[in-house]
CSV table of C-alpha atoms in Angstrom, one decimal:
chain,number,residue,atom,x,y,z
F,1,MET,CA,0.0,0.0,0.0
F,2,LYS,CA,1.4,3.3,-1.1
F,3,LEU,CA,0.3,6.7,0.2
F,4,ALA,CA,1.4,10.3,-0.2
F,5,LEU,CA,1.5,12.3,3.1
F,6,ALA,CA,0.8,16.0,3.7
F,7,LEU,CA,2.2,16.8,7.2
F,8,GLY,CA,0.7,19.9,8.7
F,9,GLY,CA,2.2,22.6,10.8
F,10,GLY,CA,1.7,23.2,14.5
F,11,ALA,CA,4.9,24.0,16.3
F,12,GLY,CA,5.3,21.7,19.4
F,13,LEU,CA,2.3,19.7,18.3
F,14,GLY,CA,4.4,18.3,15.4
F,15,TRP,CA,5.7,15.5,17.6
F,16,ALA,CA,2.4,13.8,16.9
F,17,HIS,CA,3.7,13.3,13.3
F,18,ILE,CA,6.3,10.8,14.7
F,19,GLY,CA,3.5,8.6,16.1
F,20,VAL,CA,1.5,8.8,12.9
F,21,LEU,CA,4.6,7.8,10.8
F,22,HIS,CA,5.5,4.9,13.1
F,23,ALA,CA,2.0,3.6,13.1
F,24,LEU,CA,1.7,3.7,9.3
F,25,HIS,CA,5.1,2.0,8.9
F,26,GLU,CA,4.1,-0.8,11.3
F,27,ARG,CA,1.0,-1.4,9.1
F,28,GLY,CA,3.1,-1.8,6.0
F,29,VAL,CA,2.3,1.6,4.4
F,30,LYS,CA,4.9,2.8,1.9
F,31,VAL,CA,5.3,6.5,1.5
F,32,ALA,CA,5.3,7.4,-2.2
F,33,ALA,CA,6.0,11.1,-1.5
F,34,VAL,CA,5.8,13.6,1.4
F,35,SER,CA,5.2,17.3,1.9
F,36,GLY,CA,5.5,19.3,5.0
F,37,THR,CA,4.8,22.8,6.4
F,38,SER,CA,6.7,24.2,9.4
F,39,ILE,CA,7.2,21.4,12.0
F,40,GLY,CA,5.7,19.1,9.3
F,41,ALA,CA,8.6,20.0,7.1
F,42,VAL,CA,11.0,18.9,9.7
F,43,ALA,CA,9.2,15.6,10.1
F,44,ALA,CA,9.0,15.2,6.3
F,45,VAL,CA,12.7,15.6,5.7
F,46,CYS,CA,13.6,13.3,8.6
F,47,LEU,CA,11.2,10.7,7.1
F,48,ALA,CA,12.7,11.1,3.6
F,49,ALA,CA,16.3,11.0,5.0
F,50,ASP,CA,15.6,7.9,7.1
F,51,ARG,CA,16.3,9.9,10.3
F,52,MET,CA,13.1,9.5,12.2
F,53,ASN,CA,15.0,7.9,15.1
F,54,VAL,CA,16.9,11.2,15.5
F,55,LEU,CA,13.7,13.3,15.5
F,56,GLU,CA,12.1,10.9,18.0
F,57,ALA,CA,15.0,11.0,20.3
F,58,ILE,CA,14.8,14.8,20.4
F,59,ALA,CA,11.0,14.8,20.9
F,60,ARG,CA,11.2,12.3,23.8
F,61,SER,CA,14.0,14.1,25.6
F,62,VAL,CA,13.5,17.8,25.1
F,63,ASN,CA,12.8,19.8,28.3
F,64,ALA,CA,12.1,23.4,29.1
F,65,ARG,CA,15.7,24.2,29.8
F,66,GLN,CA,16.7,22.9,26.3
F,67,VAL,CA,14.0,24.9,24.7
F,68,MET,CA,15.4,28.0,26.3
F,69,GLN,CA,18.7,27.4,24.6
F,70,PHE,CA,17.1,28.0,21.3
F,71,ILE,CA,16.2,31.6,22.3
F,72,ASP,CA,18.7,34.0,20.8
F,73,ILE,CA,17.1,37.5,20.6
F,74,ASP,CA,18.1,39.4,17.5
F,75,PRO,CA,15.5,42.0,16.3
F,76,ARG,CA,17.9,43.3,13.6
F,77,ARG,CA,17.0,40.4,11.4
F,78,GLY,CA,13.3,41.1,11.1
F,79,SER,CA,12.4,38.8,13.9
F,80,LEU,CA,12.5,38.4,17.7
F,81,LEU,CA,14.8,35.4,17.5
F,82,GLY,CA,17.9,35.0,15.4
F,83,GLY,CA,17.4,31.3,14.7
F,84,ARG,CA,21.1,30.6,14.9
F,85,SER,CA,20.7,27.6,17.3
F,86,VAL,CA,18.0,26.1,15.1
F,87,THR,CA,20.2,26.5,12.0
F,88,ARG,CA,23.1,24.8,13.8
F,89,GLN,CA,20.9,21.8,14.7
F,90,LEU,CA,19.7,21.5,11.1
F,91,ARG,CA,23.3,21.6,9.8
F,92,GLN,CA,24.3,19.0,12.3
F,93,HIS,CA,21.8,16.5,11.0
F,94,PHE,CA,21.5,17.5,7.3
F,95,GLY,CA,24.8,19.2,6.5
F,96,HIS,CA,25.0,20.2,2.9
F,97,GLY,CA,22.3,17.7,1.8
F,98,HIS,CA,19.8,18.4,-1.0
F,99,LEU,CA,16.1,17.7,-1.2
F,100,GLU,CA,16.4,15.9,-4.6
F,101,ASP,CA,18.8,13.4,-3.0
F,102,LEU,CA,16.5,12.2,-0.3
F,103,PHE,CA,15.1,8.6,-0.4
F,104,VAL,CA,11.5,9.8,-0.8
F,105,PRO,CA,10.3,12.6,-3.1
F,106,THR,CA,9.8,15.6,-0.7
F,107,ALA,CA,8.3,19.1,-0.9
F,108,VAL,CA,9.0,21.7,1.8
F,109,VAL,CA,6.3,24.4,1.8
F,110,ALA,CA,6.9,28.1,2.6
F,111,ALA,CA,5.1,31.3,1.8
F,112,ASP,CA,6.5,34.3,-0.1
F,113,LEU,CA,5.7,37.6,1.6
F,114,VAL,CA,6.3,39.5,-1.6
F,115,THR,CA,3.8,37.7,-3.9
F,116,GLY,CA,1.6,36.2,-1.2
F,117,GLU,CA,2.0,32.8,-2.9
F,118,GLU,CA,2.6,29.3,-1.6
F,119,VAL,CA,6.1,28.1,-2.5
F,120,SER,CA,6.8,24.4,-2.8
F,121,ILE,CA,10.5,23.7,-2.5
F,122,THR,CA,11.6,20.3,-4.0
F,123,ARG,CA,15.3,21.0,-4.9
F,124,GLY,CA,18.3,22.6,-3.2
F,125,SER,CA,19.5,22.8,0.3
F,126,ILE,CA,17.5,20.9,2.9
F,127,VAL,CA,18.6,23.3,5.7
F,128,GLU,CA,17.6,26.4,3.8
F,129,ALA,CA,14.3,24.9,2.7
F,130,VAL,CA,13.4,23.9,6.3
F,131,ARG,CA,14.6,27.3,7.6
F,132,ALA,CA,12.2,29.0,5.3
F,133,SER,CA,9.3,26.7,6.2
F,134,ILE,CA,9.7,27.2,10.0
F,135,ALA,CA,10.2,31.0,9.8
F,136,ILE,CA,7.2,32.1,11.8
F,137,PRO,CA,6.8,35.8,10.7
F,138,GLY,CA,8.2,38.1,13.4
F,139,VAL,CA,9.6,35.2,15.4
F,140,PHE,CA,12.3,33.6,13.2
F,141,PRO,CA,14.1,35.5,10.4
F,142,PRO,CA,12.7,35.1,6.9
F,143,VAL,CA,14.8,33.4,4.2
F,144,ARG,CA,15.6,35.4,1.0
F,145,SER,CA,15.7,33.5,-2.2
F,146,GLY,CA,16.1,35.6,-5.3
F,147,GLU,CA,13.2,38.1,-5.2
F,148,MET,CA,11.3,36.1,-2.6
F,149,VAL,CA,11.1,36.6,1.1
F,150,LEU,CA,10.1,33.2,2.5
F,151,VAL,CA,8.4,32.5,5.8
F,152,ASP,CA,6.4,29.7,7.5
F,153,GLY,CA,4.2,27.9,5.0
F,154,GLY,CA,1.5,27.7,7.6
F,155,VAL,CA,0.5,31.3,6.7
F,156,ILE,CA,-1.0,29.9,3.5
F,157,ALA,CA,-0.9,26.1,3.5
F,158,PRO,CA,-1.1,24.7,7.0
F,159,VAL,CA,-1.7,21.2,5.5
F,160,PRO,CA,0.2,21.1,2.2
F,161,VAL,CA,-1.9,18.8,0.0
F,162,ARG,CA,-1.2,20.6,-3.3
F,163,ALA,CA,2.5,20.3,-2.9
F,164,VAL,CA,2.5,16.5,-2.5
F,165,ARG,CA,0.0,15.9,-5.3
F,166,ALA,CA,2.5,17.5,-7.7
F,167,LEU,CA,5.0,14.7,-6.8
F,168,THR,CA,2.9,11.6,-7.1
F,169,SER,CA,-0.5,10.1,-8.2
F,170,ALA,CA,-0.8,8.1,-5.0
F,171,PRO,CA,-3.7,8.8,-2.6
F,172,VAL,CA,-3.0,11.7,-0.2
F,173,LEU,CA,-3.4,11.3,3.5
F,174,ALA,CA,-3.3,14.7,5.3
F,175,ILE,CA,-2.4,15.1,8.9
F,176,ASN,CA,-4.1,18.2,10.3
F,177,LEU,CA,-2.6,19.3,13.6
F,178,GLN,CA,-5.1,22.1,13.9
F,179,GLY,CA,-8.2,19.9,13.5
F,180,ASP,CA,-9.0,19.4,17.2
F,181,TYR,CA,-10.2,23.0,17.6
F,182,ARG,CA,-13.1,22.4,19.9
F,183,ARG,CA,-10.9,20.7,22.5
F,184,ARG,CA,-8.4,23.6,22.2
F,185,ALA,CA,-11.2,26.1,22.8
F,186,GLU,CA,-12.5,24.3,25.8
F,187,THR,CA,-9.0,24.2,27.3
F,188,GLY,CA,-8.2,27.8,26.6
F,189,LEU,CA,-11.7,29.1,27.6
F,190,PRO,CA,-13.0,26.5,30.0
F,191,PRO,CA,-16.8,26.6,30.7
F,192,GLY,CA,-17.6,28.8,33.7
F,193,LYS,CA,-14.4,30.8,33.4
F,194,LYS,CA,-15.4,34.3,34.3
F,195,VAL,CA,-12.0,36.0,34.2
F,196,MET,CA,-11.1,36.8,30.5
F,197,THR,CA,-7.6,38.3,30.3
F,198,PRO,CA,-6.5,39.9,27.0
F,199,PHE,CA,-3.8,37.3,26.7
F,200,ARG,CA,-6.3,34.4,27.0
F,201,ILE,CA,-8.7,35.9,24.5
F,202,GLY,CA,-5.9,36.8,22.1
F,203,ARG,CA,-4.5,33.3,22.2
F,204,ALA,CA,-8.0,31.8,21.6
F,205,GLY,CA,-8.5,34.1,18.6
F,206,LEU,CA,-5.2,33.0,17.2
F,207,SER,CA,-6.1,29.4,17.6
F,208,LEU,CA,-9.3,29.9,15.8
F,209,LEU,CA,-7.5,31.7,13.0
F,210,MET,CA,-5.1,28.8,12.6
F,211,ALA,CA,-7.8,26.2,12.6
F,212,HIS,CA,-9.9,28.2,10.1
F,213,VAL,CA,-6.9,28.7,7.7
F,214,ALA,CA,-6.2,24.9,7.9
F,215,ARG,CA,-9.9,24.1,7.1
F,216,GLN,CA,-10.0,26.5,4.2
F,217,SER,CA,-6.7,25.1,2.8
F,218,LEU,CA,-8.2,21.6,2.9
F,219,LEU,CA,-11.4,22.7,1.2
F,220,ILE,CA,-9.4,24.3,-1.6
F,221,ASP,CA,-7.0,21.3,-2.0
F,222,PRO,CA,-8.9,18.3,-0.5
F,223,PRO,CA,-6.9,15.2,0.3
F,224,ASP,CA,-8.2,11.7,-0.2
F,225,LEU,CA,-8.4,11.4,3.6
F,226,GLU,CA,-7.7,13.8,6.5
F,227,ILE,CA,-7.0,12.8,10.1
F,228,ALA,CA,-6.8,15.1,13.0
F,229,PRO,CA,-5.1,13.7,16.1
F,230,ALA,CA,-6.8,14.5,19.4
F,231,ILE,CA,-4.2,17.0,20.6
F,232,GLY,CA,-6.2,20.2,21.1
F,233,HIS,CA,-5.6,20.2,24.9
F,234,ILE,CA,-1.9,20.8,24.3
F,235,ASP,CA,-0.5,24.3,23.8
F,236,VAL,CA,1.2,24.6,20.4
F,237,ARG,CA,4.1,26.4,22.1
F,238,ASN,CA,4.9,23.4,24.3
F,239,PHE,CA,7.7,21.3,22.9
F,240,THR,CA,8.1,19.2,26.1
F,241,ARG,CA,5.2,16.7,25.7
F,242,GLY,CA,6.7,14.5,23.0
F,243,ASN,CA,5.9,11.2,24.6
F,244,GLU,CA,2.2,12.0,24.9
F,245,LEU,CA,2.0,13.5,21.4
F,246,ILE,CA,3.7,10.5,19.8
F,247,ALA,CA,1.2,8.2,21.5
F,248,LEU,CA,-1.7,10.4,20.3
F,249,GLY,CA,-0.4,10.4,16.8
F,250,ALA,CA,-0.3,6.7,16.7
F,251,ALA,CA,-3.8,6.5,18.3
F,252,ALA,CA,-5.1,8.7,15.4
F,253,VAL,CA,-3.9,6.1,12.9
F,254,GLU,CA,-5.4,3.3,14.9
F,255,ALA,CA,-8.8,5.0,15.1
F,256,ASN,CA,-8.8,5.8,11.4
F,257,TRP,CA,-7.2,2.7,10.1
F,258,PRO,CA,-10.3,1.3,8.3
F,259,ALA,CA,-10.6,4.5,6.3
F,260,ILE,CA,-6.8,4.6,5.7
F,261,ALA,CA,-6.7,1.0,4.5
F,262,ALA,CA,-9.6,1.7,2.1
F,263,LEU,CA,-7.3,4.2,0.3
F,264,GLY,CA,-5.3,1.2,-1.0
């Protein structure tokens, strides 16, 4: 059974992709091609480079102190964080590797701030492509490529179905990390909560925006099947719950396996 995978963005929630990929592999699913946005791009290139073990080791061991080590404030680069620590990590694992040399056809998706278009990167430096795809506007520095100013692909394509369809005719399975919105809303704005701080309301509004953009993206470019792991109770900024997220990703495959199997 061969499937194409579109791995959605979602910051710390991206560890759920590891569980999804493990569960598919255990059931004999072969990946014909993969695309990824933001943290989904990290998972995509690790899958295609046969380095999921490295990503899983990071996800299961990262703690708050390690996360703080990635904070290097540098507003001169058009962002709050300089991103140098992240770049060093990417170079450590991918060096001067190129997307076209990976074991699985791979598309890394970014957004161009100049044209407002989705940009699917399938050739060139793995490190630079991933840097572009994870460049949350205002948080990490954008990546310049010719006339383009590239930022996080989640701005346009939180679940990059179109990019992977361009690589293969295999059925597309989309992993939407923003799909469990109701649980996220109930966690952020619990029933009976009377104190509504600006921060709480602002975060809830941003969560709604992210979920809506993901839904519209999937309506425009529908996959053959979408699954949304039950991860809405976890804050997207929290990178320290890898064990739980990996388990929930695997559980999503288990729960949807009859529908996934029907794709083949």
